[in-house]
mmCIF file of C-alpha atoms in Angstrom:
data_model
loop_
_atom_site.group_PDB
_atom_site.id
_atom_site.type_symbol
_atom_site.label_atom_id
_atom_site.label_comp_id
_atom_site.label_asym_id
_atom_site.label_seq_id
_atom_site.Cartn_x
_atom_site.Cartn_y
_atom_site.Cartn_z
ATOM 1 C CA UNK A 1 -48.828 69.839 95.523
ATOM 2 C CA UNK A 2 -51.813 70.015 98.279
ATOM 3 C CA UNK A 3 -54.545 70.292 95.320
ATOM 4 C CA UNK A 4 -52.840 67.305 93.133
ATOM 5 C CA UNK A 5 -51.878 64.762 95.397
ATOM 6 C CA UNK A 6 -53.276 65.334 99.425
ATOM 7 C CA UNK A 7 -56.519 63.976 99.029
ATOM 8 C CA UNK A 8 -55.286 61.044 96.400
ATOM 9 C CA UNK A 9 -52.045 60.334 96.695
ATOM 10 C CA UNK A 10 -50.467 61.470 100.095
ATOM 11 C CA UNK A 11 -53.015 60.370 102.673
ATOM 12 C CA UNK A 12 -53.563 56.649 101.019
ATOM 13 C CA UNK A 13 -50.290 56.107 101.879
ATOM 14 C CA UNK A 14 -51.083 55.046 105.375
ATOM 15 C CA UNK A 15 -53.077 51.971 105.102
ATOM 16 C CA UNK A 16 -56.820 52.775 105.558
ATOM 17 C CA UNK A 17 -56.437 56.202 106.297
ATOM 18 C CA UNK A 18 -58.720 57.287 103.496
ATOM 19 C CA UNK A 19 -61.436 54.815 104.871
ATOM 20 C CA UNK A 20 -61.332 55.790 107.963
ATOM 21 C CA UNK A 21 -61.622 59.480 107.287
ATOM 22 C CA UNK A 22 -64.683 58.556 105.040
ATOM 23 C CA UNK A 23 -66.450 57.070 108.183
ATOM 24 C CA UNK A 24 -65.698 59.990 110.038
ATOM 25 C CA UNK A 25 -62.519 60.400 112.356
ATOM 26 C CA UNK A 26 -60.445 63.482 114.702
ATOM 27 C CA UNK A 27 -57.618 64.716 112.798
ATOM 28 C CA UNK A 28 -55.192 67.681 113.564
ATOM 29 C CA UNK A 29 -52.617 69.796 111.533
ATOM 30 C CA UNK A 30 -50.086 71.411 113.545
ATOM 31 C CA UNK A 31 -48.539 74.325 112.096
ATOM 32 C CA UNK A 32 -51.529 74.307 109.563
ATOM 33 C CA UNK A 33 -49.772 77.888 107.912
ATOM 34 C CA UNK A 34 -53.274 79.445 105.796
ATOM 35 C CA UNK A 35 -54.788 75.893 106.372
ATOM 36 C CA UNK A 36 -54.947 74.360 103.162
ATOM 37 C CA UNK A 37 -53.818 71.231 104.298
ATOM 38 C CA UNK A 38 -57.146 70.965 106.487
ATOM 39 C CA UNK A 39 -59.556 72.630 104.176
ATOM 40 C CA UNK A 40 -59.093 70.582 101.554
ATOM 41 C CA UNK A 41 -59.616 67.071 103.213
ATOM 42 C CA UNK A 42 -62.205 68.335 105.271
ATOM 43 C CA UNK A 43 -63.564 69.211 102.049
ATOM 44 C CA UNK A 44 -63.469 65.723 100.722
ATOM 45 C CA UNK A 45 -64.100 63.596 103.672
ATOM 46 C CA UNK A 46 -67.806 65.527 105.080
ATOM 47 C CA UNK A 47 -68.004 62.872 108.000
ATOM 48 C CA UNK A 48 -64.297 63.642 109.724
ATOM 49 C CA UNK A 49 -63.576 66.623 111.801
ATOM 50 C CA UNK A 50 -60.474 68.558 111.177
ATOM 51 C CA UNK A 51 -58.388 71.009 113.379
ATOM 52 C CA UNK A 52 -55.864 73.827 112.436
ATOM 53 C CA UNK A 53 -53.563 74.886 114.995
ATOM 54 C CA UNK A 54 -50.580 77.880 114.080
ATOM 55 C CA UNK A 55 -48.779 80.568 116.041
ATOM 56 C CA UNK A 56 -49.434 82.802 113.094
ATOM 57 C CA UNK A 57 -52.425 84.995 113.683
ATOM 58 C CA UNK A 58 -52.604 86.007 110.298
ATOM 59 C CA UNK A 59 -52.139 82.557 108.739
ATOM 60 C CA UNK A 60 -54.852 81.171 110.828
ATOM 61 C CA UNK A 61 -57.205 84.258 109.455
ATOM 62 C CA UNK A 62 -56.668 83.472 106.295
ATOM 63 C CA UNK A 63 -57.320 79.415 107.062
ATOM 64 C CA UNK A 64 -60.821 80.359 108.389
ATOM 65 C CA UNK A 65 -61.486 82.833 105.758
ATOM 66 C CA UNK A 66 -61.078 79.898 103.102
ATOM 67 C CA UNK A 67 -62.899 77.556 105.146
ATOM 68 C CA UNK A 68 -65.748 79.734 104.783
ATOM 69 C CA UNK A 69 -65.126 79.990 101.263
ATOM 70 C CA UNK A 70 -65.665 76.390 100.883
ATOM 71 C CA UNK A 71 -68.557 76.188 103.241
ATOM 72 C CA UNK A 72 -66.938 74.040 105.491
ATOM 73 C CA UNK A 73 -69.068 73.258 108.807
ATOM 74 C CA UNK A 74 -66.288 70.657 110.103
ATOM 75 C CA UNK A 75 -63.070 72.434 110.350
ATOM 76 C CA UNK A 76 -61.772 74.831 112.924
ATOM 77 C CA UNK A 77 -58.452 76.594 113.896
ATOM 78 C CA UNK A 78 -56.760 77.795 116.594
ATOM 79 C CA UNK A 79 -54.015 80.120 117.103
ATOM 80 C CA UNK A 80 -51.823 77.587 119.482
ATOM 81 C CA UNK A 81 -48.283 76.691 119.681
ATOM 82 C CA UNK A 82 -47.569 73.130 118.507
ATOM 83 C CA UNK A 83 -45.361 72.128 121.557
ATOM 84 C CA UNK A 84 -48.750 72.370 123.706
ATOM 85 C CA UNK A 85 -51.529 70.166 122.198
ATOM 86 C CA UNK A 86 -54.444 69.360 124.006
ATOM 87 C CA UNK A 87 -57.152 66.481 123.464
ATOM 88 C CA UNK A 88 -56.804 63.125 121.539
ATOM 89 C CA UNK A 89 -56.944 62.502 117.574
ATOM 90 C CA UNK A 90 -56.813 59.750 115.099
ATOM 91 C CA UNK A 91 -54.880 61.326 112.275
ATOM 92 C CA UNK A 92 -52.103 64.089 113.202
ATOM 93 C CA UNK A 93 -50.330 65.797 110.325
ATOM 94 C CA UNK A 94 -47.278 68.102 110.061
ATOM 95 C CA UNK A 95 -46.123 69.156 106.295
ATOM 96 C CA UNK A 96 -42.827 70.887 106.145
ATOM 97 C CA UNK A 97 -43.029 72.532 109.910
ATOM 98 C CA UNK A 98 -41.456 70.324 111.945
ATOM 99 C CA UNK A 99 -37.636 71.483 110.526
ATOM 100 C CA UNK A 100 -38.877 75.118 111.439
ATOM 101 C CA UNK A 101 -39.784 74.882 115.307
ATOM 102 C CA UNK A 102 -37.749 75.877 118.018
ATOM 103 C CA UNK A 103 -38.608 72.869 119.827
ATOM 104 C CA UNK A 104 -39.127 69.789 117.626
ATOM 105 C CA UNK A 105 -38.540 67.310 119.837
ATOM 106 C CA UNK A 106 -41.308 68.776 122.242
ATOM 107 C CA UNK A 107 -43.793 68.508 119.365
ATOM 108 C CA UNK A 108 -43.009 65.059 118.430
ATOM 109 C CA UNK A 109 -43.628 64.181 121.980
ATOM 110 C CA UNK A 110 -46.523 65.866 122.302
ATOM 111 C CA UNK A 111 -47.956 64.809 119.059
ATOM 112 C CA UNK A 112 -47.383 61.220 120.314
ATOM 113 C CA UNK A 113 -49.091 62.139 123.639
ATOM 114 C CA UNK A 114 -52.251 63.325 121.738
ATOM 115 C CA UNK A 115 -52.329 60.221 119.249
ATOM 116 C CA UNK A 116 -54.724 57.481 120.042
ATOM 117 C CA UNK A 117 -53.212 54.060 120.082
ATOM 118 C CA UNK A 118 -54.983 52.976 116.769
ATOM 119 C CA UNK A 119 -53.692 56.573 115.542
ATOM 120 C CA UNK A 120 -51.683 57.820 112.492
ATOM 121 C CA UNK A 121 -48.792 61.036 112.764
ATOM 122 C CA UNK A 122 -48.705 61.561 108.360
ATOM 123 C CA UNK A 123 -44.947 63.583 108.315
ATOM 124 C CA UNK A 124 -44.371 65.591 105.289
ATOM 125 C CA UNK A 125 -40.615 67.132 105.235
ATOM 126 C CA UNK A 126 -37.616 66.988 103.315
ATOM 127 C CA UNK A 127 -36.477 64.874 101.316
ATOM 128 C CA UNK A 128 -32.963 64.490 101.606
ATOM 129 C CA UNK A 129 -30.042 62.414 103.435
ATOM 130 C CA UNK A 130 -28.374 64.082 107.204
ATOM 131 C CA UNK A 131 -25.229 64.236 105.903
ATOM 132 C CA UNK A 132 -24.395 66.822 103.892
ATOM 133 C CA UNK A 133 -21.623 64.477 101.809
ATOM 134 C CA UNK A 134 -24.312 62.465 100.483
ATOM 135 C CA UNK A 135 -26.126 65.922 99.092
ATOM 136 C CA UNK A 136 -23.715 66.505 96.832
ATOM 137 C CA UNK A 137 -25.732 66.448 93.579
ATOM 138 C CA UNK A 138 -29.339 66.519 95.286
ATOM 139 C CA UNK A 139 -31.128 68.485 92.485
ATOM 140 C CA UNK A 140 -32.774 70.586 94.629
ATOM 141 C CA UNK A 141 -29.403 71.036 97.414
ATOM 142 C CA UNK A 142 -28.101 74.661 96.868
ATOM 143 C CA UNK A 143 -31.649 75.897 96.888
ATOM 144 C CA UNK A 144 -32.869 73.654 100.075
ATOM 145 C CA UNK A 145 -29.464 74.654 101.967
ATOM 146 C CA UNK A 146 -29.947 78.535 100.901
ATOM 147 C CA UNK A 147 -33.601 78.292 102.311
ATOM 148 C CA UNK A 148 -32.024 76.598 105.891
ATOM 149 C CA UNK A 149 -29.806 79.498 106.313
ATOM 150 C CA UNK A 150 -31.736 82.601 105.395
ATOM 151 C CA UNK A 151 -35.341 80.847 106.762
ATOM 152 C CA UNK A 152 -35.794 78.246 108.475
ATOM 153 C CA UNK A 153 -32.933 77.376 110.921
ATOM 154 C CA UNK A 154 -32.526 81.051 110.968
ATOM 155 C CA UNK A 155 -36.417 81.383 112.701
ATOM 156 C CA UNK A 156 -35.862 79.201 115.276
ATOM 157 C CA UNK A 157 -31.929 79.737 116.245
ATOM 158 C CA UNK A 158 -33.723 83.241 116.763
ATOM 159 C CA UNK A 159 -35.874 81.679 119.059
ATOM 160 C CA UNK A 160 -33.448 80.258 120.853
ATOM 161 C CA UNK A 161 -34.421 76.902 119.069
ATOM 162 C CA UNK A 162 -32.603 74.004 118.019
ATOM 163 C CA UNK A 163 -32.213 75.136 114.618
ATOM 164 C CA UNK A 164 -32.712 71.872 112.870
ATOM 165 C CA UNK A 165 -33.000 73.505 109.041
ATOM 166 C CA UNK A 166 -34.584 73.107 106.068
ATOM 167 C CA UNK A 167 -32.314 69.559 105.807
ATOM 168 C CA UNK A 168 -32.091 67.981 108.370
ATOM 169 C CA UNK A 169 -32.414 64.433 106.579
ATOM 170 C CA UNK A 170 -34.457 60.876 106.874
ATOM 171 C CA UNK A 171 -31.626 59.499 109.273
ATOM 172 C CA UNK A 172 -32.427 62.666 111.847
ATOM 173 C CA UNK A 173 -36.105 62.529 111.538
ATOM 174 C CA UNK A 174 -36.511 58.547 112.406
ATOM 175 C CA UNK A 175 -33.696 59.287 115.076
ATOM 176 C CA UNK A 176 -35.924 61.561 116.248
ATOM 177 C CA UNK A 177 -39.393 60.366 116.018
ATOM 178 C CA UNK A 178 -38.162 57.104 117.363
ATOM 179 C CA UNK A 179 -37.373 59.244 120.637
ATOM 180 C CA UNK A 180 -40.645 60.468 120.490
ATOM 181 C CA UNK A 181 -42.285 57.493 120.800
ATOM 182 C CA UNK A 182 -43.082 55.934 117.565
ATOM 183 C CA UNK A 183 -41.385 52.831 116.844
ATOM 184 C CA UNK A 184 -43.576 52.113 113.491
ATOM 185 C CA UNK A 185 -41.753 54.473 111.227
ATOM 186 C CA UNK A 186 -42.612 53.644 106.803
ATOM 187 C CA UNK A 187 -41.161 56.103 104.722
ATOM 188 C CA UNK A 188 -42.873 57.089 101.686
ATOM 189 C CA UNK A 189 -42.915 58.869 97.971
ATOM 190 C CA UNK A 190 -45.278 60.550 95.767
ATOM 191 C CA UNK A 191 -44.623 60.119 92.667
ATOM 192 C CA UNK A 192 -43.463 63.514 91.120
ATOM 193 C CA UNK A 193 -43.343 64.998 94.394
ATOM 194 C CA UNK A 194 -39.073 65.905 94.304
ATOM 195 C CA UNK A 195 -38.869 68.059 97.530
ATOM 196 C CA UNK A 196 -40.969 65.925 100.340
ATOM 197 C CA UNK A 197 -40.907 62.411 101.995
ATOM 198 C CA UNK A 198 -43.542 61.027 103.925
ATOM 199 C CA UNK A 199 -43.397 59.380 107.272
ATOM 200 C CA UNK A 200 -46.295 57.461 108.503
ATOM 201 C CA UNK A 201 -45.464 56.941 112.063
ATOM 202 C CA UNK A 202 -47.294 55.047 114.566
ATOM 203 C CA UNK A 203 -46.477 54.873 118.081
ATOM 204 C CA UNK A 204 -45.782 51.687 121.003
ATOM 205 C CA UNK A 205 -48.678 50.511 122.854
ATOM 206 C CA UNK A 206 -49.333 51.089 125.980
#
C-alpha cells in the first residue's frame, strides 16, 4: 500500500502537504517499524528531512539498511520510544501503531507537543466503527478482531498498556486525539485502500 499510494495518494490528502515537502520541511514517523514509510518520501521529496523513531532495534536496522540502499542522505532513525519525542516538526506520521502502544494517549500528547503550530499529525489506522454492533458485516471484521486478540491489544495489555486493539474505531480515535490537543480532525479514504482511514489532525493555537 506504501509503494502505490504514500507518495500520491495518502500524503495529498492534507492540503499542501506535498508542496511543502517539495520545498523542504521536518517530518517524523513514530513507530516507523523497517522504515518504509520514511524511506520512500524521503526518496521523493530530496529537499525535506525525515526521521524514524521505533523501540524495535531490529526494525530500525533494517530501516537504515534500506535507506542506504536507496542512497538516502536525508533520513535518519532512532531507536526511541514514541511516548518521549524530542524537538519540533512540520509533518508527524503514525500508520497503524498508535492501536498497538501501551500508552496512546501519551503519544498523542506528545506528538501534539512536538507539532509546530502550522504543523500536520497524517494518522493511518483502522478503519472501522467503536462499537462492535456496527461491525457486524465489516468485510475485513473476524480477521481485524482475531489480529486484536492474538497481537495487538495482546502487546500492550502485556505491557501493562491500555490495550486499545487492532479496532478501536473512528469514534475512539477523534475522542482521543481531540484530548490530545487537536481540534482540526478530517477524516479521509484512499481509494482501494479497505483496511485504513486517514486522519489529518491539526492542533489549537496557542
Amino acid at each position: 500500500m506504501y509503494d502505490a499510494a504514500l507518495v500520491d495518494a495518502i500524503i495529498p490528502l492534507a492540503p499542501g502537504l506535498t508542496e511543502r515537502l517539495n520545498e523542504g520541511i521536518d517530518a517524523l514517523d513514530i513507530g516507523t517499524g523497517q522504515g518504509h514509510a520514511v524511506n520512500l518520501p524521503a526518496r521523493a521529496f530530496p529537499a525535506g528531512r525525515f526521521l524514524g523513531v521505533d523501540i524495535s532495534d531490529t526494525g530500525i536496522a533494517a530501516a537504515r539498511e534500506e535507506a542506504e540502499r536507496f542512497g538516502l542522505g536525508n533520513a535518519r532513525f532512532v531507536v526511541s520510544d514514541t511516548a518521549e519525542l524530542s524537538g519540533t516538526y512540520d509533518l508527524i506520521t503514525a500508520f497503524d501503531v498508535i492501536h498497538d502502544l501501551a500508552r496512546p494517549e501519551r503519544a498523542l500528547s506528545a506528538v501534539a507537543g512536538a507539532l509546530r503550530d502550522d504543523g500536520v499529525f497524517l494518522m493511518g489506522d483502522i478503519a472501522a466503527s467503536s462499537k462492535l454492533e456496527e461491525n457486524i458485516g465489516h468485510p475485513l471484521g473476524p480477521t481485524l478482531y482475531a489480529f486484536s486478540v492474538f497481537s495487538c491489544m495482546t502487546v500492550s495489555l502485556g505491557e501493562g498498556g491500555a490495550g486499545l486493539g487492532t479496532v478501536w474505531g473512528t469514534q475512539r480515535a477523534l475522542r482521543m486525539l481531540g484530548e490530545a490537543g487537536f481540534d482540526d480532525v478530517e477524516v479521509r479514504e484512499v481509494e482501494g485502500d479497505v483496511l485504513n482511514v486517514y486522519y489529518v489532525a491539526r492542533k489549537r493555537r496557542r
